Coordinates of C-alpha atoms and ligand atoms in Angstrom, one line a residue:
M1 CA 60.7 26.2 18.4
R2 CA 59.4 29.8 19.2
V3 CA 59.7 30.3 23.1
L4 CA 57.6 33.3 25.5
L5 CA 59.9 34.7 27.9
T6 CA 57.9 36.2 30.5
G7 CA 59.7 39.0 32.0
G8 CA 62.3 38.3 29.1
A9 CA 63.8 41.7 29.6
G10 CA 64.7 41.2 33.2
Y11 CA 68.0 40.1 34.6
I12 CA 67.5 36.4 33.9
G13 CA 65.4 36.8 31.1
S14 CA 67.6 39.0 29.1
H15 CA 70.5 36.4 29.5
T16 CA 68.3 33.4 28.4
A17 CA 66.8 35.2 25.6
L18 CA 70.7 35.5 24.2
V19 CA 71.6 32.0 25.3
L20 CA 68.5 30.7 23.4
L21 CA 68.9 32.8 20.6
E22 CA 72.4 32.0 20.0
R23 CA 71.3 28.0 20.0
G24 CA 69.0 28.7 17.1
Y25 CA 65.5 28.9 19.1
R26 CA 63.0 31.7 18.7
V27 CA 61.9 34.3 21.3
V28 CA 59.1 36.2 22.0
V29 CA 59.3 38.2 25.0
L30 CA 56.1 39.6 27.3
D31 CA 56.9 42.3 29.8
D32 CA 55.4 44.8 31.7
F33 CA 58.6 46.7 32.6
S34 CA 57.7 47.4 35.9
N35 CA 61.4 46.2 37.2
S36 CA 63.1 46.5 33.6
S37 CA 64.0 48.4 30.5
V38 CA 63.2 47.7 26.8
E39 CA 66.8 48.5 26.2
A40 CA 67.9 45.4 27.5
V41 CA 66.0 43.9 24.8
R42 CA 67.3 46.2 22.3
R43 CA 70.9 45.2 23.5
V44 CA 70.2 41.4 23.1
E45 CA 69.2 42.1 19.9
E46 CA 72.2 44.0 19.3
L47 CA 74.6 41.4 20.7
T48 CA 72.7 38.3 18.7
G49 CA 71.9 40.2 15.1
E50 CA 68.3 38.7 15.8
T51 CA 64.9 40.7 16.3
I52 CA 62.8 40.0 19.2
P53 CA 58.9 40.5 19.4
L54 CA 58.0 42.5 22.4
I55 CA 54.9 42.6 24.0
E56 CA 54.3 44.9 26.8
A57 CA 51.8 43.6 29.1
D58 CA 51.1 42.9 32.9
L59 CA 50.6 39.3 32.7
A60 CA 48.6 39.3 36.0
A61 CA 46.1 41.7 35.0
P62 CA 42.8 40.3 34.3
G63 CA 42.2 39.2 30.6
A64 CA 46.0 39.6 29.7
A65 CA 45.9 36.4 27.4
A66 CA 44.3 38.5 24.6
V67 CA 47.6 40.2 24.1
L68 CA 49.1 37.3 23.0
S69 CA 45.9 36.4 20.6
G70 CA 47.8 36.5 17.3
V71 CA 51.2 35.4 18.5
D72 CA 52.3 31.5 18.3
F73 CA 54.7 30.0 20.6
D74 CA 55.6 26.3 21.6
A75 CA 56.9 26.9 25.4
V76 CA 56.7 29.3 27.8
I77 CA 59.7 30.0 30.5
H78 CA 57.9 32.1 33.3
F79 CA 60.4 34.9 34.8
A80 CA 58.0 37.5 35.2
G81 CA 56.8 38.5 39.1
L82 CA 57.9 40.5 41.9
K83 CA 61.3 39.4 43.7
A84 CA 62.2 41.9 46.3
V85 CA 61.8 40.1 49.7
G86 CA 61.8 42.7 51.9
E87 CA 59.3 44.7 49.8
S88 CA 57.0 41.3 49.8
V89 CA 56.9 42.0 53.6
Q90 CA 55.8 45.5 53.4
Q91 CA 53.1 44.9 50.4
P92 CA 52.3 41.1 50.6
V93 CA 49.2 41.4 48.7
R94 CA 50.5 42.9 45.5
Y95 CA 53.3 40.2 45.7
Y96 CA 50.8 37.4 46.0
R97 CA 48.8 38.9 43.3
T98 CA 51.3 39.7 41.1
N99 CA 53.2 36.3 41.7
L100 CA 50.0 34.2 41.7
D101 CA 48.2 35.6 39.2
S102 CA 50.4 36.0 36.4
T103 CA 51.1 32.1 36.8
L104 CA 47.0 31.8 37.1
N105 CA 46.7 33.6 33.9
L106 CA 49.7 32.1 32.1
L107 CA 48.3 28.5 32.9
D108 CA 44.8 29.0 31.6
L109 CA 46.4 30.7 28.1
M110 CA 49.0 27.7 27.7
A111 CA 45.7 25.2 28.0
E112 CA 43.4 27.3 25.9
R113 CA 46.2 27.6 23.1
G114 CA 47.7 23.9 23.9
V115 CA 51.0 24.9 24.8
A116 CA 52.4 22.2 26.9
K117 CA 55.9 22.9 27.7
L118 CA 56.7 25.2 30.8
V119 CA 60.1 26.4 32.3
F120 CA 59.3 28.0 35.7
S121 CA 61.6 30.4 37.8
S122 CA 61.2 29.3 41.1
S123 CA 63.9 29.4 43.9
A124 CA 66.1 28.1 46.5
T125 CA 64.4 30.3 48.6
V126 CA 61.4 27.4 48.9
Y127 CA 64.0 25.3 50.9
G128 CA 63.4 27.9 54.0
D129 CA 66.0 27.4 56.7
P130 CA 68.3 24.6 55.9
R131 CA 67.7 21.4 57.4
Y132 CA 71.0 20.2 55.8
L133 CA 73.4 21.2 53.5
P134 CA 74.2 21.0 50.5
Q135 CA 70.1 21.0 49.9
D136 CA 69.1 18.6 47.1
E137 CA 65.5 18.2 45.7
Q138 CA 64.2 16.0 48.5
H139 CA 64.7 18.9 51.1
P140 CA 61.4 20.0 52.4
V141 CA 59.7 22.8 50.7
G142 CA 57.7 25.7 51.9
V143 CA 58.0 25.1 55.7
G144 CA 58.6 28.0 57.9
L145 CA 59.2 30.2 55.2
T146 CA 59.9 33.8 56.6
N147 CA 58.7 36.0 53.9
P148 CA 55.6 36.1 51.2
Y149 CA 57.9 36.2 48.0
G150 CA 59.4 32.9 49.6
W151 CA 55.4 31.5 50.0
S152 CA 54.9 32.8 46.7
K153 CA 57.6 30.7 45.0
A154 CA 56.3 27.7 47.2
M155 CA 52.8 28.1 46.0
N156 CA 53.6 28.7 42.1
E157 CA 55.3 25.5 42.5
Q158 CA 52.4 23.7 44.2
I159 CA 50.0 25.2 41.2
I160 CA 51.9 24.1 38.6
R161 CA 51.7 20.3 40.0
D162 CA 47.9 20.6 40.4
A163 CA 47.4 22.0 36.7
Q164 CA 49.9 19.3 35.4
A165 CA 47.8 16.5 37.7
A166 CA 44.7 17.9 35.7
R167 CA 46.1 18.3 32.4
P168 CA 48.8 15.4 32.0
E169 CA 50.3 16.4 28.8
L170 CA 51.9 19.3 30.3
A171 CA 55.9 19.0 30.9
A172 CA 57.3 21.2 33.7
A173 CA 60.6 22.1 35.1
L174 CA 60.5 24.0 38.3
L175 CA 64.3 25.6 38.5
R176 CA 65.3 26.7 41.8
Y177 CA 68.1 29.1 41.7
F178 CA 70.5 30.0 44.2
N179 CA 72.1 33.1 43.9
P180 CA 72.4 34.4 40.6
V181 CA 75.6 37.1 39.6
G182 CA 77.3 38.4 37.1
A183 CA 76.7 39.5 33.5
H184 CA 77.1 38.7 30.2
P185 CA 80.7 38.8 29.1
S186 CA 80.4 41.9 26.7
G187 CA 79.4 44.3 29.7
R188 CA 76.1 45.0 27.3
I189 CA 73.7 43.5 29.5
G190 CA 73.7 42.8 33.4
E191 CA 71.4 43.2 36.8
D192 CA 70.1 46.8 36.9
P193 CA 68.2 47.1 40.2
A194 CA 66.2 50.1 41.1
G195 CA 67.1 51.8 44.0
I196 CA 69.5 51.1 46.5
P197 CA 70.4 47.3 45.7
N198 CA 68.9 44.5 47.8
N199 CA 71.4 41.9 47.0
L200 CA 75.2 41.5 47.7
M201 CA 76.7 41.7 44.2
P202 CA 75.1 44.4 42.8
Y203 CA 75.9 46.4 46.2
I204 CA 79.5 45.6 46.0
A205 CA 79.8 46.8 42.2
Q206 CA 78.2 49.7 43.0
V207 CA 80.8 50.4 46.1
A208 CA 83.8 49.7 43.6
V209 CA 82.5 52.1 41.0
G210 CA 82.3 54.8 43.7
A211 CA 78.6 55.3 43.6
R212 CA 78.2 53.9 47.1
E213 CA 80.6 54.5 50.2
R214 CA 80.8 51.2 51.6
L215 CA 79.1 48.0 52.1
S216 CA 77.3 46.9 54.9
V217 CA 78.2 43.2 55.8
F218 CA 74.8 41.6 57.6
G219 CA 76.8 40.0 60.6
D220 CA 79.8 38.1 61.2
G221 CA 78.8 35.8 64.0
Y222 CA 77.5 32.8 61.7
P223 CA 79.3 29.5 62.2
T224 CA 80.7 29.7 58.8
V225 CA 84.1 30.1 57.5
D226 CA 84.9 33.9 58.3
G227 CA 81.2 34.4 60.6
T228 CA 79.7 36.0 57.4
G229 CA 76.8 34.4 55.5
V230 CA 77.3 31.5 52.9
R231 CA 75.8 31.3 49.5
D232 CA 76.1 29.3 46.4
Y233 CA 76.6 32.0 43.5
I234 CA 75.7 31.3 40.1
H235 CA 76.8 33.0 37.3
V236 CA 73.9 34.1 35.4
M237 CA 75.5 32.9 32.1
D238 CA 75.5 29.0 33.5
L239 CA 72.1 29.7 35.0
A240 CA 70.6 31.0 31.4
E241 CA 72.1 27.9 30.0
G242 CA 70.3 25.7 32.5
H243 CA 67.1 27.4 31.0
A244 CA 68.0 25.8 27.6
A245 CA 69.0 22.9 28.9
A246 CA 65.7 22.5 31.3
L247 CA 63.6 23.1 27.7
E248 CA 65.7 20.3 25.9
H249 CA 64.9 17.9 28.4
L250 CA 61.6 18.6 29.2
T251 CA 59.9 15.4 29.8
S252 CA 56.2 14.4 31.1
G253 CA 54.9 15.7 34.4
V254 CA 56.8 17.9 36.8
T255 CA 60.4 17.7 37.8
A256 CA 62.5 20.4 40.4
Y257 CA 65.7 20.9 39.6
N258 CA 68.1 22.9 42.0
L259 CA 70.2 25.3 39.7
G260 CA 73.7 26.3 41.6
S261 CA 77.3 25.5 41.9
G262 CA 77.5 23.2 44.7
T263 CA 80.1 25.5 46.3
G264 CA 79.6 27.9 49.0
S265 CA 81.3 31.5 49.2
S266 CA 81.2 33.9 52.0
V267 CA 80.2 37.6 52.0
L268 CA 83.9 38.5 52.6
E269 CA 85.0 36.0 50.0
V270 CA 83.2 37.7 47.6
V271 CA 84.1 40.9 48.6
R272 CA 88.1 39.9 48.2
A273 CA 87.2 38.3 44.2
F274 CA 85.2 41.7 43.5
E275 CA 88.5 43.7 44.5
A276 CA 90.5 41.3 42.9
A277 CA 88.5 41.4 39.7
S278 CA 88.0 45.4 39.5
G279 CA 91.0 46.4 41.0
R280 CA 89.2 48.8 43.2
P281 CA 88.9 48.8 46.8
V282 CA 85.6 47.8 48.5
P283 CA 85.3 49.3 51.7
Y284 CA 83.1 47.6 54.4
E285 CA 81.6 47.8 57.5
I286 CA 80.2 44.9 59.9
V287 CA 76.3 45.8 60.8
A288 CA 73.9 43.8 62.6
P289 CA 72.5 40.6 60.8
R290 CA 69.7 41.0 58.5
A291 CA 66.3 39.6 59.8
G292 CA 65.3 36.4 57.8
D293 CA 69.0 35.9 56.7
V294 CA 70.4 32.2 57.3
A295 CA 73.9 31.6 57.7
E296 CA 74.7 28.9 55.1
T297 CA 72.7 27.8 51.8
V298 CA 74.6 25.6 49.1
A299 CA 73.1 23.3 46.3
D300 CA 73.4 20.1 45.6
P301 CA 73.1 20.3 41.7
R302 CA 73.8 16.5 40.9
K303 CA 70.1 15.8 39.7
A304 CA 70.7 19.0 36.9
N305 CA 73.9 17.6 36.7
E306 CA 73.0 14.1 35.4
E307 CA 69.6 14.5 34.3
L308 CA 69.9 17.9 32.1
G309 CA 73.8 17.4 31.3
W310 CA 74.2 21.1 32.6
R311 CA 76.9 22.2 35.1
T312 CA 78.3 25.4 35.9
T313 CA 81.5 26.3 34.3
R314 CA 82.1 29.7 35.3
T315 CA 83.7 30.7 38.5
L316 CA 83.3 33.2 41.2
A317 CA 86.0 35.4 39.8
E318 CA 84.6 35.4 36.5
A319 CA 81.4 36.4 37.5
C320 CA 83.1 39.3 39.2
R321 CA 84.9 40.5 36.5
D322 CA 82.1 40.2 34.0
S323 CA 79.9 42.1 36.6
W324 CA 82.3 44.9 37.0
A325 CA 82.5 44.8 32.9
W326 CA 78.7 45.6 33.3
Q327 CA 79.0 48.2 35.7
S328 CA 81.7 50.0 35.3
S329 CA 80.4 50.7 31.3
N330 CA 76.8 51.4 32.6
P331 CA 77.2 52.9 35.9
H332 CA 73.7 54.1 35.8
G333 CA 72.4 50.8 34.4
Y334 CA 70.4 51.2 31.4
R335 CA 69.2 54.7 32.1
A336 CA 71.7 56.9 30.8
E337 CA 70.9 55.5 27.2
R338 CA 67.4 55.4 28.0
T339 CA 67.3 59.3 29.0
A340 CA 69.9 60.5 26.0
Ligands
LIG1 P1 64.0 40.9 37.1 O1 63.1 41.9 37.8 O2 65.0 41.2 36.4 O3 62.9 40.2 36.4 C1 61.5 40.1 36.3 C2 61.2 40.6 35.0 O4 59.4 40.3 35.0 C3 61.3 42.0 34.9 O5 61.3 42.5 33.7 C4 59.6 42.9 35.4 O6 59.3 43.9 34.8 C5 58.7 41.5 34.9 N1 57.6 41.5 35.6 C6 57.0 41.5 36.9 N2 55.7 41.7 36.6 C7 55.2 41.7 35.9 C8 54.2 41.2 35.3 N3 53.2 41.6 36.5 N4 53.5 41.2 33.9 C9 54.8 41.2 33.4 N5 56.0 41.3 33.3 C10 56.4 41.6 34.5 O7 64.3 39.7 38.2 P2 65.4 38.2 37.7 O8 66.1 38.4 38.7 O9 65.4 38.5 36.4 O10 64.3 37.1 38.0 C11 63.2 36.5 37.6 C12 62.8 35.4 37.9 O11 63.6 34.8 38.7 C13 62.0 35.9 39.1 O12 60.5 35.2 39.1 C14 62.5 35.9 40.1 O13 61.5 35.8 41.5 C15 63.2 34.5 40.0 N6 64.3 34.1 40.7 C16 65.2 35.4 41.1 C17 66.3 35.4 41.7 C18 67.6 36.5 41.6 O14 68.2 36.3 42.8 N7 67.4 37.3 40.8 C19 66.7 34.0 42.4 C20 65.8 33.1 42.1 C21 64.8 33.3 41.6
LIG2 C1 74.1 37.4 50.1 C2 74.9 37.5 51.3 C3 73.4 38.6 53.0 C4 73.7 42.3 51.1 C5 67.8 36.6 47.8 C6 66.6 35.9 48.3 C7 66.4 34.5 47.6 C8 66.8 34.6 45.9 C9 68.5 35.5 45.8 C10 65.3 35.2 44.7 C11 73.8 37.0 52.9 C12 74.9 39.4 52.7 C13 73.7 40.6 51.0 C14 74.3 43.3 51.5 C15 75.7 41.5 52.9 N1 66.3 35.2 45.3 N2 74.7 40.6 52.3 N3 75.4 43.1 52.4 O1 69.5 37.1 50.7 O2 71.1 34.8 49.8 O3 69.1 36.0 48.8 O4 68.5 36.7 46.6 O5 64.7 34.3 44.6 O6 65.0 34.4 47.5 O7 66.5 36.1 49.8 O8 71.1 37.5 48.5 O9 72.3 38.8 47.6 O10 70.9 39.7 49.4 O11 72.6 38.4 50.2 O12 76.2 41.6 54.1 O13 74.6 44.7 51.7 O14 75.6 38.6 51.1 O15 73.4 38.6 54.4 O16 74.8 36.6 53.4 P1 70.2 35.9 49.4 P2 72.0 38.6 48.9

């Protein structure tokens, strides 16, 4: 089977490309490199010994389908999109245009080409402020979301459901990721955020490597184990394997799955795990809570465990070890080799 990975040069896409190639799939990557580097794809080729056809294009642009006219594929994993929550509040129209038009163009293209298998990168953010924990897939979606990024994911889920209702042969999995962290254990590919990292683990990694002075911990007054925010961190290799499992188990209709570990960790627990894995101190200071943050999110991953035969096998300690391997051997991300 040949799988089109939109946004396949990005953090999760590059790790998923690697897992799929190792399992005997063929992949083709479409990316506009707005938040990634061709070097990531080159390194996946290096790690797997396979060649990855690469199409540079903006999937949200009018007529985007034309660039894929000569390319055959049997299934799509749709990662492409913008993902920075704070930026989405500042640039809502750009976020809606990119995240909605890319999916609309893709659905048109899939219908034209008779491609009926779709795996979509959704997010636990569609659940908004948790009404109960852990959150299963029955948790209300799209209620009181606090940012355009989250709304764009909830809207994408609805768009895919409506497209499937009108085209019954379409089979889609909506994968609601919790908090992806870590890197491939080789340290050759990993998360390479542009500018100041928004997310916790890449920020900690940059503090540990000496690129930033200290971590700002956003609040210690939450009703959690130590007052700091609790999240369900999932190793990106477990997440990548979840995509392969979803592809293998695609059945008719649209099905949502949580991809998470079922275990929560606080900010300070992540700091300590990273210090242990790296052998470096991670200085921090407690600052005011970040607008829009919730105290705790934790997945109930049993549906994916049971229906996809998938579960997480890697620990937070392993995620910190692998994130450190990536950060310490690529202190400037992919850029050093790009400009060399
Ligand atoms: P990423 O930014 O590393 O990857 C997204 C890729 O899409 C990038 O390579 C980017 O260049 C590409 N892209 C963006 N707009 C495009 C366009 N118009 N046309 C073609 N390519 C385009 O992000 P990621 O962390 O790998 O996330 C992948 C997907 O998973 C995204 O849809 C994201 O919203 C979703 N997601 C991410 C997280 C997370 O914390 N990383 C959590 C939940 C969901
Ligand atoms: C984790 C914890 C912060 C940075 C976001 C998106 C979500 C999804 C994953 C895409 C929280 C704390 C963080 C820092 C801190 N993305 N923190 N200092 O907010 O759970 O989820 O990424 O779908 O939609 O909202 O992840 O890594 O930003 O934060 O104290 O410098 O770390 O307050 O408790 P979050 P995160």
